[in-house]
C-alpha positions as a LaTeX table, in Angstrom:
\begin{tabular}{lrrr}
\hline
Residue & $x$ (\AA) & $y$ (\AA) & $z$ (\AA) \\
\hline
Unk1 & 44.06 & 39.88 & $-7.87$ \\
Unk2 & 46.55 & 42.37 & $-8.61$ \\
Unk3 & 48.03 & 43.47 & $-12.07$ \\
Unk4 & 47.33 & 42.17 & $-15.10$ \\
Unk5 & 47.97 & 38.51 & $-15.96$ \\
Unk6 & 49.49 & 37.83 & $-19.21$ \\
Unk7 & 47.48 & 37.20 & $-21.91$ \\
Unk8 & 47.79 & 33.35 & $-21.98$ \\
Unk9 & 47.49 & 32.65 & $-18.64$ \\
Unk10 & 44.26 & 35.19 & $-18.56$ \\
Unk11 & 42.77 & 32.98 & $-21.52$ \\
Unk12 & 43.62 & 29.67 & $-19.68$ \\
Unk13 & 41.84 & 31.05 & $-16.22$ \\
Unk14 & 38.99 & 32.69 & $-17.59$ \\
Unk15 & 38.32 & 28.65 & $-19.72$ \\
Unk16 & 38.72 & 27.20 & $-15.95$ \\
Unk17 & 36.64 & 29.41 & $-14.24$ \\
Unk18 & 39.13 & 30.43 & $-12.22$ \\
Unk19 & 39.23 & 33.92 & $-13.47$ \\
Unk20 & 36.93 & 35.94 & $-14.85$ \\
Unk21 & 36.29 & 38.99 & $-16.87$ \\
Unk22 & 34.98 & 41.48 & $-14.62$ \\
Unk23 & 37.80 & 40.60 & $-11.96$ \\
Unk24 & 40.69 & 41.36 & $-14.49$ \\
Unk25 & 38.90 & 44.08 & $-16.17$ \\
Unk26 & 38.86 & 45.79 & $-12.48$ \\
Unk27 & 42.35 & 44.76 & $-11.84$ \\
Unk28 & 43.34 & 46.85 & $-15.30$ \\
Unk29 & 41.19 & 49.54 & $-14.39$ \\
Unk30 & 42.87 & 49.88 & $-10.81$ \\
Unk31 & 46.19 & 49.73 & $-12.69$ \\
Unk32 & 45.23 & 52.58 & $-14.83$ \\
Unk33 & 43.55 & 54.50 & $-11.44$ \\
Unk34 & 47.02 & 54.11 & $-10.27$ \\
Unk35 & 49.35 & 54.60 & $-13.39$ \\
Unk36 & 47.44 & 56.53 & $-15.90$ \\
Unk37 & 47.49 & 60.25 & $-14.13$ \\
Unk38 & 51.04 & 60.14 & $-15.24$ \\
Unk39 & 51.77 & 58.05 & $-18.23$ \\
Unk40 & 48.34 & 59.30 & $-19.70$ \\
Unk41 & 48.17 & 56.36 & $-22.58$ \\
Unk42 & 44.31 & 56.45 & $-22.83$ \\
Unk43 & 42.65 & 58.94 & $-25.40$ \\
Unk44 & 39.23 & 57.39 & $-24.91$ \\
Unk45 & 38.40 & 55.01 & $-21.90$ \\
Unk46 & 34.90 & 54.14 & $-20.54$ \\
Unk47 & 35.35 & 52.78 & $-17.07$ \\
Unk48 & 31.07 & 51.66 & $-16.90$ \\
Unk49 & 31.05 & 50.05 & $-20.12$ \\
Unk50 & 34.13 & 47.88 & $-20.14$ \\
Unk51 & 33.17 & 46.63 & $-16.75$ \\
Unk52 & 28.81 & 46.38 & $-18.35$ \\
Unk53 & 30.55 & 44.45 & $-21.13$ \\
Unk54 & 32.97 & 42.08 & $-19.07$ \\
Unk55 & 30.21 & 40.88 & $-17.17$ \\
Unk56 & 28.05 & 40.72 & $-20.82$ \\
Unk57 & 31.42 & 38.13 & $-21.69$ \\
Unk58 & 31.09 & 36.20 & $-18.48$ \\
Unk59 & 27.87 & 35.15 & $-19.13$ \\
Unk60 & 27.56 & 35.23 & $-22.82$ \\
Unk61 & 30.67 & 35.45 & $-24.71$ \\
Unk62 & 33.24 & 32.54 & $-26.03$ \\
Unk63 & 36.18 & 31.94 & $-27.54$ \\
Unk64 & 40.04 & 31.86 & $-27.92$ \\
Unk65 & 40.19 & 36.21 & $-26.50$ \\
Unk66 & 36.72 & 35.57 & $-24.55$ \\
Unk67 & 37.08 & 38.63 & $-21.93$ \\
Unk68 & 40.53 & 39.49 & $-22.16$ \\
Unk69 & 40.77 & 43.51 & $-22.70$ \\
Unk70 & 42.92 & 44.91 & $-25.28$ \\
Unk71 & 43.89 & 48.52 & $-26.26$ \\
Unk72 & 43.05 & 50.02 & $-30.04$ \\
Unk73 & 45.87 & 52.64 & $-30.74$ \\
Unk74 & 43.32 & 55.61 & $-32.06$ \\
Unk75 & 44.19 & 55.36 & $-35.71$ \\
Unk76 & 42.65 & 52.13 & $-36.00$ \\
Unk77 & 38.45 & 52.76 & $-35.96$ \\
Unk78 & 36.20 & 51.88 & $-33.57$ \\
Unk79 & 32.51 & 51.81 & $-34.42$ \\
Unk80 & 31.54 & 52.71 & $-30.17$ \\
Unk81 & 33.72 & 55.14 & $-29.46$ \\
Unk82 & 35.41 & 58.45 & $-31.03$ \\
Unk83 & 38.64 & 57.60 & $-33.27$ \\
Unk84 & 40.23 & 61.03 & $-33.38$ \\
Unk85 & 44.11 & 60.24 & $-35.43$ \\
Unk86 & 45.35 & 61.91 & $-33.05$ \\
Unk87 & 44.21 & 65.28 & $-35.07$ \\
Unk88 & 41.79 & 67.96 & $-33.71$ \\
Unk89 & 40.49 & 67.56 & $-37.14$ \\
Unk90 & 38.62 & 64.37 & $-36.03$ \\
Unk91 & 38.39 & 64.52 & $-32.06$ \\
Unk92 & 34.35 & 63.78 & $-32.45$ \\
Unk93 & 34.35 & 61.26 & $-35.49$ \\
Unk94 & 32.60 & 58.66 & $-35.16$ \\
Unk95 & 33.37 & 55.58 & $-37.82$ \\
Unk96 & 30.15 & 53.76 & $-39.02$ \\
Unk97 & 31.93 & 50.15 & $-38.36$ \\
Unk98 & 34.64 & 48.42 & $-36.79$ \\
Unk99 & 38.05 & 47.82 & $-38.49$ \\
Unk100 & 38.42 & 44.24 & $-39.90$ \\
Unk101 & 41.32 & 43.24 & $-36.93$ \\
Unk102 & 38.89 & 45.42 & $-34.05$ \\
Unk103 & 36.46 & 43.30 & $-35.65$ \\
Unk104 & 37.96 & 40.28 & $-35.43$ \\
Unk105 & 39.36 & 40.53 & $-32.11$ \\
Unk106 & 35.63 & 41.18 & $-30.76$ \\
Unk107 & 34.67 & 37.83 & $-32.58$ \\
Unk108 & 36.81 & 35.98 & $-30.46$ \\
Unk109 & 35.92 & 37.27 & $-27.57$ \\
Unk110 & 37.81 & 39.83 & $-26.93$ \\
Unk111 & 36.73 & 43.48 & $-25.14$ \\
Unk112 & 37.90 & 46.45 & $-26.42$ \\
Unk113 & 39.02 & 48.44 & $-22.57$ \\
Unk114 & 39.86 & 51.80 & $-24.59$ \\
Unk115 & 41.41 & 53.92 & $-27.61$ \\
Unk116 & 45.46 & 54.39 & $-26.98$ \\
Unk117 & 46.80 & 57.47 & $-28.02$ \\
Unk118 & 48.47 & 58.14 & $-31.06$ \\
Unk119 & 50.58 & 60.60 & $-32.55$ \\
Unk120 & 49.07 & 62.53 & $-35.52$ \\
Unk121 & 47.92 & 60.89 & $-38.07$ \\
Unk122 & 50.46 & 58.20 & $-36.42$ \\
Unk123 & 53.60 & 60.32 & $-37.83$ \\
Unk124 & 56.00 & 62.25 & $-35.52$ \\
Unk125 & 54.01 & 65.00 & $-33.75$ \\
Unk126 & 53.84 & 63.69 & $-29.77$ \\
Unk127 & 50.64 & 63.47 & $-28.17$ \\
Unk128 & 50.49 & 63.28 & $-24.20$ \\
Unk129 & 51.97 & 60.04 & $-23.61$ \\
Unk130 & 55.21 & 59.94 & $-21.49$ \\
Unk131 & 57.26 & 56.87 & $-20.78$ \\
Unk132 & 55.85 & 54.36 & $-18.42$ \\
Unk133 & 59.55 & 53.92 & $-16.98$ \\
Unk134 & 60.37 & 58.08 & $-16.66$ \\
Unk135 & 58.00 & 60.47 & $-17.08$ \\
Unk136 & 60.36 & 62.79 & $-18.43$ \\
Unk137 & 61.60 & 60.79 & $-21.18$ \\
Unk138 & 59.32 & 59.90 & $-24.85$ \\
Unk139 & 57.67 & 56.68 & $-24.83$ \\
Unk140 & 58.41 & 55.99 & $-28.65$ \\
Unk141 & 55.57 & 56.83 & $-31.47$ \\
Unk142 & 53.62 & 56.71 & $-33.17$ \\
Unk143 & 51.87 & 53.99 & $-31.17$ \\
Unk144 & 52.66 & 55.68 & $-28.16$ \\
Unk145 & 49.95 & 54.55 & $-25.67$ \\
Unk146 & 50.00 & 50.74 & $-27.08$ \\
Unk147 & 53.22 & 50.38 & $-26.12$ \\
Unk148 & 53.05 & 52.55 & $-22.34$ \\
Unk149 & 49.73 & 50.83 & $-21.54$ \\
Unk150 & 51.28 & 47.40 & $-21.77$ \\
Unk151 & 54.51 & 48.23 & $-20.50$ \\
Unk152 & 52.72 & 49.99 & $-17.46$ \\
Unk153 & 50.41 & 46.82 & $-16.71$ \\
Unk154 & 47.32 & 48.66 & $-17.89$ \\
Unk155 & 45.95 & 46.27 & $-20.70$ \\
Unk156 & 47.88 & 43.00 & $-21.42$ \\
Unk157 & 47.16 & 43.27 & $-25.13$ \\
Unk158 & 47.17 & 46.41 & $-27.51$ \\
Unk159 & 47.20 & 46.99 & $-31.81$ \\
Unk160 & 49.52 & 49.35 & $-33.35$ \\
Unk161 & 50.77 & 50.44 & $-36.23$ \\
Unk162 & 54.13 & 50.71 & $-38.03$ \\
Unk163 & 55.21 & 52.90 & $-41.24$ \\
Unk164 & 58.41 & 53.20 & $-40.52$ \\
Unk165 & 59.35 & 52.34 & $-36.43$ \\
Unk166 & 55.84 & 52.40 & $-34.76$ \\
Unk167 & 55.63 & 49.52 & $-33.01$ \\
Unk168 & 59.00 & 48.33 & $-32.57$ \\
Unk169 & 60.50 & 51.63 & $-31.26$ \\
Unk170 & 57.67 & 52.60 & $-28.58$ \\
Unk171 & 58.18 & 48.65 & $-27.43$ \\
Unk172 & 61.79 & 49.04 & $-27.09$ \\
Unk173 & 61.60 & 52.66 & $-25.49$ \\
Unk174 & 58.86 & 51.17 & $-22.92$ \\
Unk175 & 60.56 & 47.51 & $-22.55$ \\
Unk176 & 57.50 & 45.68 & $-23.77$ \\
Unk177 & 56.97 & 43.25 & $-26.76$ \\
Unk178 & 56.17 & 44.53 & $-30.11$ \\
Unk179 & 55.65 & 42.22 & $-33.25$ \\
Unk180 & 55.37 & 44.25 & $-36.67$ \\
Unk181 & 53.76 & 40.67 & $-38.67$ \\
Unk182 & 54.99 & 40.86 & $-42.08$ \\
Unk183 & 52.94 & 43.36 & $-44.54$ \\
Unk184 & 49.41 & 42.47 & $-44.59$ \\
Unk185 & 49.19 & 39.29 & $-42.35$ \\
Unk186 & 47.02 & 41.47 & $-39.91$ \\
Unk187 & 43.99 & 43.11 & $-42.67$ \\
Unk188 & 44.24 & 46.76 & $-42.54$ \\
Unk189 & 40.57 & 47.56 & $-43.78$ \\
Unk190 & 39.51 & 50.30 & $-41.39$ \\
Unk191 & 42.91 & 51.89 & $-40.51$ \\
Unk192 & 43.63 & 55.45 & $-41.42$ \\
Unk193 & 46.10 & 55.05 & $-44.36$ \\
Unk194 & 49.65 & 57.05 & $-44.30$ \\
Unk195 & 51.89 & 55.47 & $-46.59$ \\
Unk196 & 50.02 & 52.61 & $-48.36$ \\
Unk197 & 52.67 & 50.01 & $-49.55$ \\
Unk198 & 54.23 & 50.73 & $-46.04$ \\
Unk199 & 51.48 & 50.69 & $-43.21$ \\
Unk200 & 51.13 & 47.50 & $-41.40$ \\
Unk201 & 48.97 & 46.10 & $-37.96$ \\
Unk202 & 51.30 & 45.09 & $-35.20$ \\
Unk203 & 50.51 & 44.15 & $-31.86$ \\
Unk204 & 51.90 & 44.74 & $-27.74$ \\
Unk205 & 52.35 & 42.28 & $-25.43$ \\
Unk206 & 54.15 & 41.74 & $-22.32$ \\
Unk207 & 55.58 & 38.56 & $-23.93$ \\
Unk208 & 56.60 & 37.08 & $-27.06$ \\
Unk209 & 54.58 & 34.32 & $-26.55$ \\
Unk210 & 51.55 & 36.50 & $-26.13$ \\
Unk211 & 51.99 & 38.60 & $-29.07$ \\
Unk212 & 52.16 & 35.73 & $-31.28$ \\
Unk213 & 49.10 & 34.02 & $-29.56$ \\
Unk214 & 46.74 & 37.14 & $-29.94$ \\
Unk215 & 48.17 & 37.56 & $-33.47$ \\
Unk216 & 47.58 & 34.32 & $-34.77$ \\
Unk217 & 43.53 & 34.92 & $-33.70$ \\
Unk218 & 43.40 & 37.97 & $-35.62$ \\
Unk219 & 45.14 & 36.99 & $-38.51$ \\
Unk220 & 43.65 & 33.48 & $-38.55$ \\
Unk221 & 46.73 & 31.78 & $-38.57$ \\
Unk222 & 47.09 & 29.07 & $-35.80$ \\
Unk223 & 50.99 & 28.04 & $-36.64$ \\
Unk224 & 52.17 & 31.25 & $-35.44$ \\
Unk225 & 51.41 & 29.94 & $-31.37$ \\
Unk226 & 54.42 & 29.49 & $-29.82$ \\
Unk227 & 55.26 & 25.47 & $-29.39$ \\
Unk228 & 56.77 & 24.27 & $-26.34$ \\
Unk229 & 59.13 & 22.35 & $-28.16$ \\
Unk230 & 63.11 & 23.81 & $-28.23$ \\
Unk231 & 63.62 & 25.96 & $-31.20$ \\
Unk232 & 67.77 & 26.88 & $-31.28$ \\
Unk233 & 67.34 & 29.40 & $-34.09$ \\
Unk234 & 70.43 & 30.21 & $-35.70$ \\
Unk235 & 71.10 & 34.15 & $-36.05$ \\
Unk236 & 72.92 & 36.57 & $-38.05$ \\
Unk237 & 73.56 & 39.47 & $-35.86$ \\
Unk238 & 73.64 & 43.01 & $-38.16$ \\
Unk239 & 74.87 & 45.92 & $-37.09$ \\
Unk240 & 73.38 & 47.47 & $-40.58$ \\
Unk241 & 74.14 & 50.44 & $-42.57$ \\
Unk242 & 72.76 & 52.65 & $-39.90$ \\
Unk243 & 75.60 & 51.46 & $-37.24$ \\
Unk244 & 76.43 & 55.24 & $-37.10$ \\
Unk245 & 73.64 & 56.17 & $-35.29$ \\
Unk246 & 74.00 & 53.75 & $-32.47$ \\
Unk247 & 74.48 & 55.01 & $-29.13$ \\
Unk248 & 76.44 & 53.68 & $-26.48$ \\
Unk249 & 73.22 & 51.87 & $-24.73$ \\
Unk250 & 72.29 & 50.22 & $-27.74$ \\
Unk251 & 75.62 & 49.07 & $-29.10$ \\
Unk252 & 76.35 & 47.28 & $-25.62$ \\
Unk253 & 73.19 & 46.08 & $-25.46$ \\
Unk254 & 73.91 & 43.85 & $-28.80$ \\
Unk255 & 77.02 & 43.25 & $-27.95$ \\
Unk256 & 75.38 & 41.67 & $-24.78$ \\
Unk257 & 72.70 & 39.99 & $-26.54$ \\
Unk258 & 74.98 & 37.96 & $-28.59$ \\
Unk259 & 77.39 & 37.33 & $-25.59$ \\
Unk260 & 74.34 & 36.00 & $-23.85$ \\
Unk261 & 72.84 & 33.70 & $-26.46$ \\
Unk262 & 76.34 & 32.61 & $-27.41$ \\
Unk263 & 76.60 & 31.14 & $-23.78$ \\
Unk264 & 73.40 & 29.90 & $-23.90$ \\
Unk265 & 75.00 & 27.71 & $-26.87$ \\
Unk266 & 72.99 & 29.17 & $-29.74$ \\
Unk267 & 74.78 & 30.23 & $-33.10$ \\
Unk268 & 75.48 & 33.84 & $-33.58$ \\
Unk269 & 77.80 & 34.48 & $-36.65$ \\
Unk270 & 77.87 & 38.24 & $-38.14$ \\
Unk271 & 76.42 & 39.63 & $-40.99$ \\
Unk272 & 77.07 & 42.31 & $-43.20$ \\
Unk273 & 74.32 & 44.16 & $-45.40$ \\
Unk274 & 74.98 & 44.12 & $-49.33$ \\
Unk275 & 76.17 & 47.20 & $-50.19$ \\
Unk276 & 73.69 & 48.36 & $-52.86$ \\
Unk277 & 71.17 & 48.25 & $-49.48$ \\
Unk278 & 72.58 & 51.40 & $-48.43$ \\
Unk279 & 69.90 & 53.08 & $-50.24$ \\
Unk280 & 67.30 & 51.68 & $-48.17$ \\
Unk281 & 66.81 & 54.34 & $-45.95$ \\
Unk282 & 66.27 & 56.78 & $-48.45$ \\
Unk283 & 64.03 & 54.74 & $-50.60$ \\
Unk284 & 61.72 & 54.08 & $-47.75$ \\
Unk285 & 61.49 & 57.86 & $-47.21$ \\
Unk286 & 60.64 & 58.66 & $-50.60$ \\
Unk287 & 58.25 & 56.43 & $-51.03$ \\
Unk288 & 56.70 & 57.23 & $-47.47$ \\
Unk289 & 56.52 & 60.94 & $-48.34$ \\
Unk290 & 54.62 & 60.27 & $-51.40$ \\
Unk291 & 52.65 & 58.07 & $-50.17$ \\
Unk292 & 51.31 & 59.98 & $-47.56$ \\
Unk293 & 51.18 & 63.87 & $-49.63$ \\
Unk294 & 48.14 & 61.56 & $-51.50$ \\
Unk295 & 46.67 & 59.70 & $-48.41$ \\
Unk296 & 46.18 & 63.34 & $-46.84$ \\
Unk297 & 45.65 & 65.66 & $-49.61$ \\
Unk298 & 41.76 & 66.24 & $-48.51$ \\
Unk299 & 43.48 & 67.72 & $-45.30$ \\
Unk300 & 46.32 & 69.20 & $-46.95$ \\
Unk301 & 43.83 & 70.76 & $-49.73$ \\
Unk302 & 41.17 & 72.15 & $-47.13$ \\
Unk303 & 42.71 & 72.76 & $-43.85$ \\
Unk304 & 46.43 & 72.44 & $-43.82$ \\
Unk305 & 46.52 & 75.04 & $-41.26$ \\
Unk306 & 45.25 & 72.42 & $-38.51$ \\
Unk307 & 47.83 & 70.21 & $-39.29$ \\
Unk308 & 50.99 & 70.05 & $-37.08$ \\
Unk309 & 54.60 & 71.59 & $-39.04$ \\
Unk310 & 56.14 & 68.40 & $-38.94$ \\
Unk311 & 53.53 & 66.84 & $-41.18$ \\
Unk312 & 52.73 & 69.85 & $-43.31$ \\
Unk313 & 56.62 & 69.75 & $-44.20$ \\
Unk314 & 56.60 & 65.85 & $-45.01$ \\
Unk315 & 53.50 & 66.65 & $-46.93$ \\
Unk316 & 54.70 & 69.54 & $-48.68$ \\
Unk317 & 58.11 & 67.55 & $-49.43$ \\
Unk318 & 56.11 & 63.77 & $-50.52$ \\
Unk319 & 54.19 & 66.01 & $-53.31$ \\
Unk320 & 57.04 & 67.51 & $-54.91$ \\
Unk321 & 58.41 & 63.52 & $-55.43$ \\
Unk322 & 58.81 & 63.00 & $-59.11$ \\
Unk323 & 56.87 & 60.03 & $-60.05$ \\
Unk324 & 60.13 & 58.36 & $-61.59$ \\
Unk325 & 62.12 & 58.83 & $-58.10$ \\
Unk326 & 59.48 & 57.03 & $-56.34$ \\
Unk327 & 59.09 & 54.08 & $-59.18$ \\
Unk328 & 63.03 & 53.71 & $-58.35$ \\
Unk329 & 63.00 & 53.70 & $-54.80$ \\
Unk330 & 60.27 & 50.87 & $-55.00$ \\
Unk331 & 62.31 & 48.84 & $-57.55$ \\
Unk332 & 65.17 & 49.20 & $-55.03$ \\
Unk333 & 63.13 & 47.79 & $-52.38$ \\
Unk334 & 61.96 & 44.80 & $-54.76$ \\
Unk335 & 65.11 & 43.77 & $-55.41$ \\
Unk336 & 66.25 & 43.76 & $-52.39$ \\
Unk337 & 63.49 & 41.85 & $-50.51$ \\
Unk338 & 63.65 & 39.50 & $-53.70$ \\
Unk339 & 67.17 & 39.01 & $-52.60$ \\
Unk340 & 66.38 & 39.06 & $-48.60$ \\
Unk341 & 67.33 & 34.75 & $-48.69$ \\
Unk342 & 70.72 & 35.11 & $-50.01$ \\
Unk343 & 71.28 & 37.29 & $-46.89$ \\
Unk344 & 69.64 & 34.82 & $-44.69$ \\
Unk345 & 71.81 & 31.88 & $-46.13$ \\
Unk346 & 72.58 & 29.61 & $-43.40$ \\
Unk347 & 70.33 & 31.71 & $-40.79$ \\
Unk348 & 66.62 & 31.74 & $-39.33$ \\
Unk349 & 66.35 & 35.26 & $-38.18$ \\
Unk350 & 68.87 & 38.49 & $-38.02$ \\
Unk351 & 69.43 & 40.29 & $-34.66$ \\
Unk352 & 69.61 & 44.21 & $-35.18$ \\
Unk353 & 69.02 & 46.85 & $-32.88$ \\
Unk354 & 64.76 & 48.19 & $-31.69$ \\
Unk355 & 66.10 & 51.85 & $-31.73$ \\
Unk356 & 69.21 & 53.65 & $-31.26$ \\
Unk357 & 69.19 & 53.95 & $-27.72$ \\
Unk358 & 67.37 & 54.37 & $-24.49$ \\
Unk359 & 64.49 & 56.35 & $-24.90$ \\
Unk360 & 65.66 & 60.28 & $-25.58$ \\
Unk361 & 64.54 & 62.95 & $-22.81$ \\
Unk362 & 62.01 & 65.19 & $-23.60$ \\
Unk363 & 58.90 & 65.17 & $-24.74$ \\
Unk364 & 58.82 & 66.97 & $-28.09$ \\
Unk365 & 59.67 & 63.82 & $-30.19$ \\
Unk366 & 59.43 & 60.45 & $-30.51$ \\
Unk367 & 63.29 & 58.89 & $-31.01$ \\
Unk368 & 64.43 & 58.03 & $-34.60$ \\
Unk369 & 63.00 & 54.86 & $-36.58$ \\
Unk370 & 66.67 & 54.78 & $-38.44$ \\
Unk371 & 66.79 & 51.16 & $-37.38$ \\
Unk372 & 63.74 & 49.88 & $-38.78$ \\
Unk373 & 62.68 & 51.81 & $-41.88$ \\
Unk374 & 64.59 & 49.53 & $-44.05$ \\
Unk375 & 62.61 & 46.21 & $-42.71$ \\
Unk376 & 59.49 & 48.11 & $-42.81$ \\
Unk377 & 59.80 & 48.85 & $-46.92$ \\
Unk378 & 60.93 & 45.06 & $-46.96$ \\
Unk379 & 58.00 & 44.26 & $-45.10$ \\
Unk380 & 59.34 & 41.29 & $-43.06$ \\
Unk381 & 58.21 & 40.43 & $-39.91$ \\
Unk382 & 59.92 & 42.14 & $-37.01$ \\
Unk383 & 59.98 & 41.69 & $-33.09$ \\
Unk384 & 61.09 & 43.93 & $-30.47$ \\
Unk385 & 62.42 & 41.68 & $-27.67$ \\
Unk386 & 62.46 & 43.34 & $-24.08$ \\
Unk387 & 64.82 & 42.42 & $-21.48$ \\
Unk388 & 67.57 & 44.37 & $-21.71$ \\
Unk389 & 68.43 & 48.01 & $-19.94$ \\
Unk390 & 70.67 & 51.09 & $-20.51$ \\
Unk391 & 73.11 & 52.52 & $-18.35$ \\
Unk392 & 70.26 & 54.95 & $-17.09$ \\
Unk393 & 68.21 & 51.72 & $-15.99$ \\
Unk394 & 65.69 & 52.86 & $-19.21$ \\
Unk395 & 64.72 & 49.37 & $-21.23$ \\
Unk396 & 66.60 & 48.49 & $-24.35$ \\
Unk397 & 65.08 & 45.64 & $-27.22$ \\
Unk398 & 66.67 & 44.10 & $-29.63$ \\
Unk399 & 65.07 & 43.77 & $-33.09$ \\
Unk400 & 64.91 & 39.84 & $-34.35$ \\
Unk401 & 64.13 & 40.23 & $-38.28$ \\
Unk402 & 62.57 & 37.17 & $-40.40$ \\
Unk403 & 61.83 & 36.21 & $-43.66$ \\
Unk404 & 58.96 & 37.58 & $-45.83$ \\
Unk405 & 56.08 & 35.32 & $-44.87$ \\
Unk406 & 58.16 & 33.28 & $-42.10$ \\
Unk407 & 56.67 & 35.22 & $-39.29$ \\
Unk408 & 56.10 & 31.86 & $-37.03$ \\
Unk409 & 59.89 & 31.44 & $-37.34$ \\
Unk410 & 60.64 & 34.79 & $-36.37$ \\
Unk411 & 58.24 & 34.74 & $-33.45$ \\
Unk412 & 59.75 & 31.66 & $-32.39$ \\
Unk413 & 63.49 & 32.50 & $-32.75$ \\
Unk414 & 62.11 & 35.61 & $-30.64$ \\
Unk415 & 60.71 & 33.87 & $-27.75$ \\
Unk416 & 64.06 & 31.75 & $-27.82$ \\
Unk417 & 66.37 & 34.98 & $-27.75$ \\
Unk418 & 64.02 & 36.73 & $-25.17$ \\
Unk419 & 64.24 & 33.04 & $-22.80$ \\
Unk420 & 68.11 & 33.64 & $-23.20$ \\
Unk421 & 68.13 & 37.45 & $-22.50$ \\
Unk422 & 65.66 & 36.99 & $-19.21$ \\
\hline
\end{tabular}
């Protein structure tokens, strides 16, 4: 075989016996041979041991993931290999156990191929990654190698993370799928904390329909499969209170979007933000910054020299936060997810731009998360969905937002809009 299958159509060979684990761990593995020397997604990847523990899953293992490889972005830990943060600090640590979703996805079968890399400490200082589509150009952070392995072929399955953009921004950036579940569907025991009311497990695929089927193993949650059954979801398209930003590529791309699932007869009516969710953005930073100057004050305390300047200055900024400032920023975002349904009146999902255009050129950041930090603080479930491109050829997504908790709608609205946009 050659390339990697999607994930459902792995799961459904390797139950025949038409497929099996050591034949699409190879065909990964010669993807990578071929791909990785230039996108360089992998921090940690043992060749010998994924293929001595496919052939293990032939034999032995079972269930829903039984020998389909996945990717663990390197903030999440790993009890058989190094988890490094992407920080010098921790290039040799080894954690004594397994995170609960690593965990988890080993239950059911699944074999962990590698560690993706991550940007430090999963905030904004680039690690080696470039974009699967130009090498030149940033694949999106922090889950930088998640999102580039998948695109690239490499691993049909891969965990993130997002605080403020992490998944959905590398997804749209590297034109794969990217599902941020709402906050704490996916447990987070085991995953190096940033901002703690913020962080949340997300998951690559190269479809919809496979994100939400390896999501709804790890977070136990069958309903969130994809039905075959026609699902016209009506949308609210937003062009939010972060319009301003918008490049060219991404406001044609929505514009495109909705012309496209307007043809394909599905309701697209506009929607405008309430005005007192202008503070959003800010709120989100605040309490992000304050969040984190605690989560990393060992590091800040001991050996803030070894930390990158970008984080040393978020640091430096989060612990200066009065107490009061943050308290209001997180009653802001309270009120506002309490009143999330009055925006959603009518609607099953909003349609919003992934990012705020192609992926930028260069290497020495990651692209802005402008367009997701407010759905992050609300902590609805978000999907990037690929399909569209730039005027350089680069992928664009667009970003399908749900309700709090009504993640199986917003997965399925998502595979709808994707059908439409393919």
């Amino acid at each position: 075989m050659t390339g990697c299958p999607t994930a459902l159509e792995a799961a459904r060979r390797i139950a025949d016996g038409s497929l099996t684990s050591e034949a699409l761990v190879r065909a990964c593995l010669d993807r990578i041979g071929e791909r990785e020397p230039l996108v360089q997604a992998w921090q940690h990847l043992d060749m010998d041991a994924a293929l001595n523990m496919a052939r293990h899953l032939d034999q032995f293992g079972s269930g829903p993931l039984k020998g389909i490889p996945i990717g663990i972005k390197d903030i999440i830990d790993t009890a058989d290999v190094p988890t490094g943060y992407g920080s010098p600090l921790y290039e040799t640590f080894r954690p004594p156990r397994d995170a609960a979703c690593v965990a988890l996805a080993r239950h059911a079968g699944a074999l962990i191929l590698g560690k993706t890399v991550t940007t430090e400490f999963a905030y904004f200082q680039p690690g080696k990654t470039r974009n699967p589509h130009n090498p030149d150009r940033t694949p999106g952070g922090s889950s930088s190698g998640s999102a580039a392995a998948v695109a690239s072929g490499m691993v049909p399955l891969a965990f993130g993370t997002q605080t403020a953009g992490s998944v959905i921004r590398p997804a749209s950036f590297c034109g794969c799928a990217g599902y941020k579940p709402t906050f704490g569907l996916i447990d987070r025991t085991g995953v190096r904390p940033f901002a703690d009311s913020l962080d949340t497990v997300g998951v690559f695929a190269t479809t919809i329909e496979d994100a939400a089927f390896f999501a709804s193993i790890i977070a136990g949650r069958p309903n969130l499969r994809i039905a075959n059954d026609v699902f016209r979801p009506r949308i609210g398209l937003t062009r939010s209170h972060a319009w301003e930003a918008a490049e060219p590529a991404t406001a044609t791309a929505l514009d495109e979007a909705a012309a496209r699932l307007r043809a394909a007869g599905l309701e697209v009516c506009e929607v405008a933000l309430p005005e007192r969710w202008r503070g959003l953005l800010a709120a989100q930073k605040t309490i992000m910054a304050f969040e984190a100057a605690r989560s990393h004050a060992p590091e800040m305390l001991t050996v803030s020299d070894r930390l990158s300047v970008k984080l040393r200055e978020l640091l430096k900024d989060g612990a200066l936060i009065a107490p009061d400032d943050y308290d209001a920023a997180k009653a802001l975002v309270a009120e506002a997810r309490a009143g999330f349904s009055d925006v959603l009146d009518g609607l099953d999902v909003l349609l919003t731009p992934s990012a705020p255009g192609e992926a930028p050129e260069g290497l020495g950041a990651t692209g802005d998360p402008v367009f997701n930090r407010i759905w992050t603080a609300l902590g609805v479930p978000c999907i990037s969905v690929p399909g569209l491109t730039g005027p350089t050829g680069m992928p664009v997504g667009v970003q399908v937002v749900g309700r709090w908790g009504d993640d199986r709608r917003a997965l399925a609205a998502s595979a709808a809009i994707g059908q439409s946009l393919s």
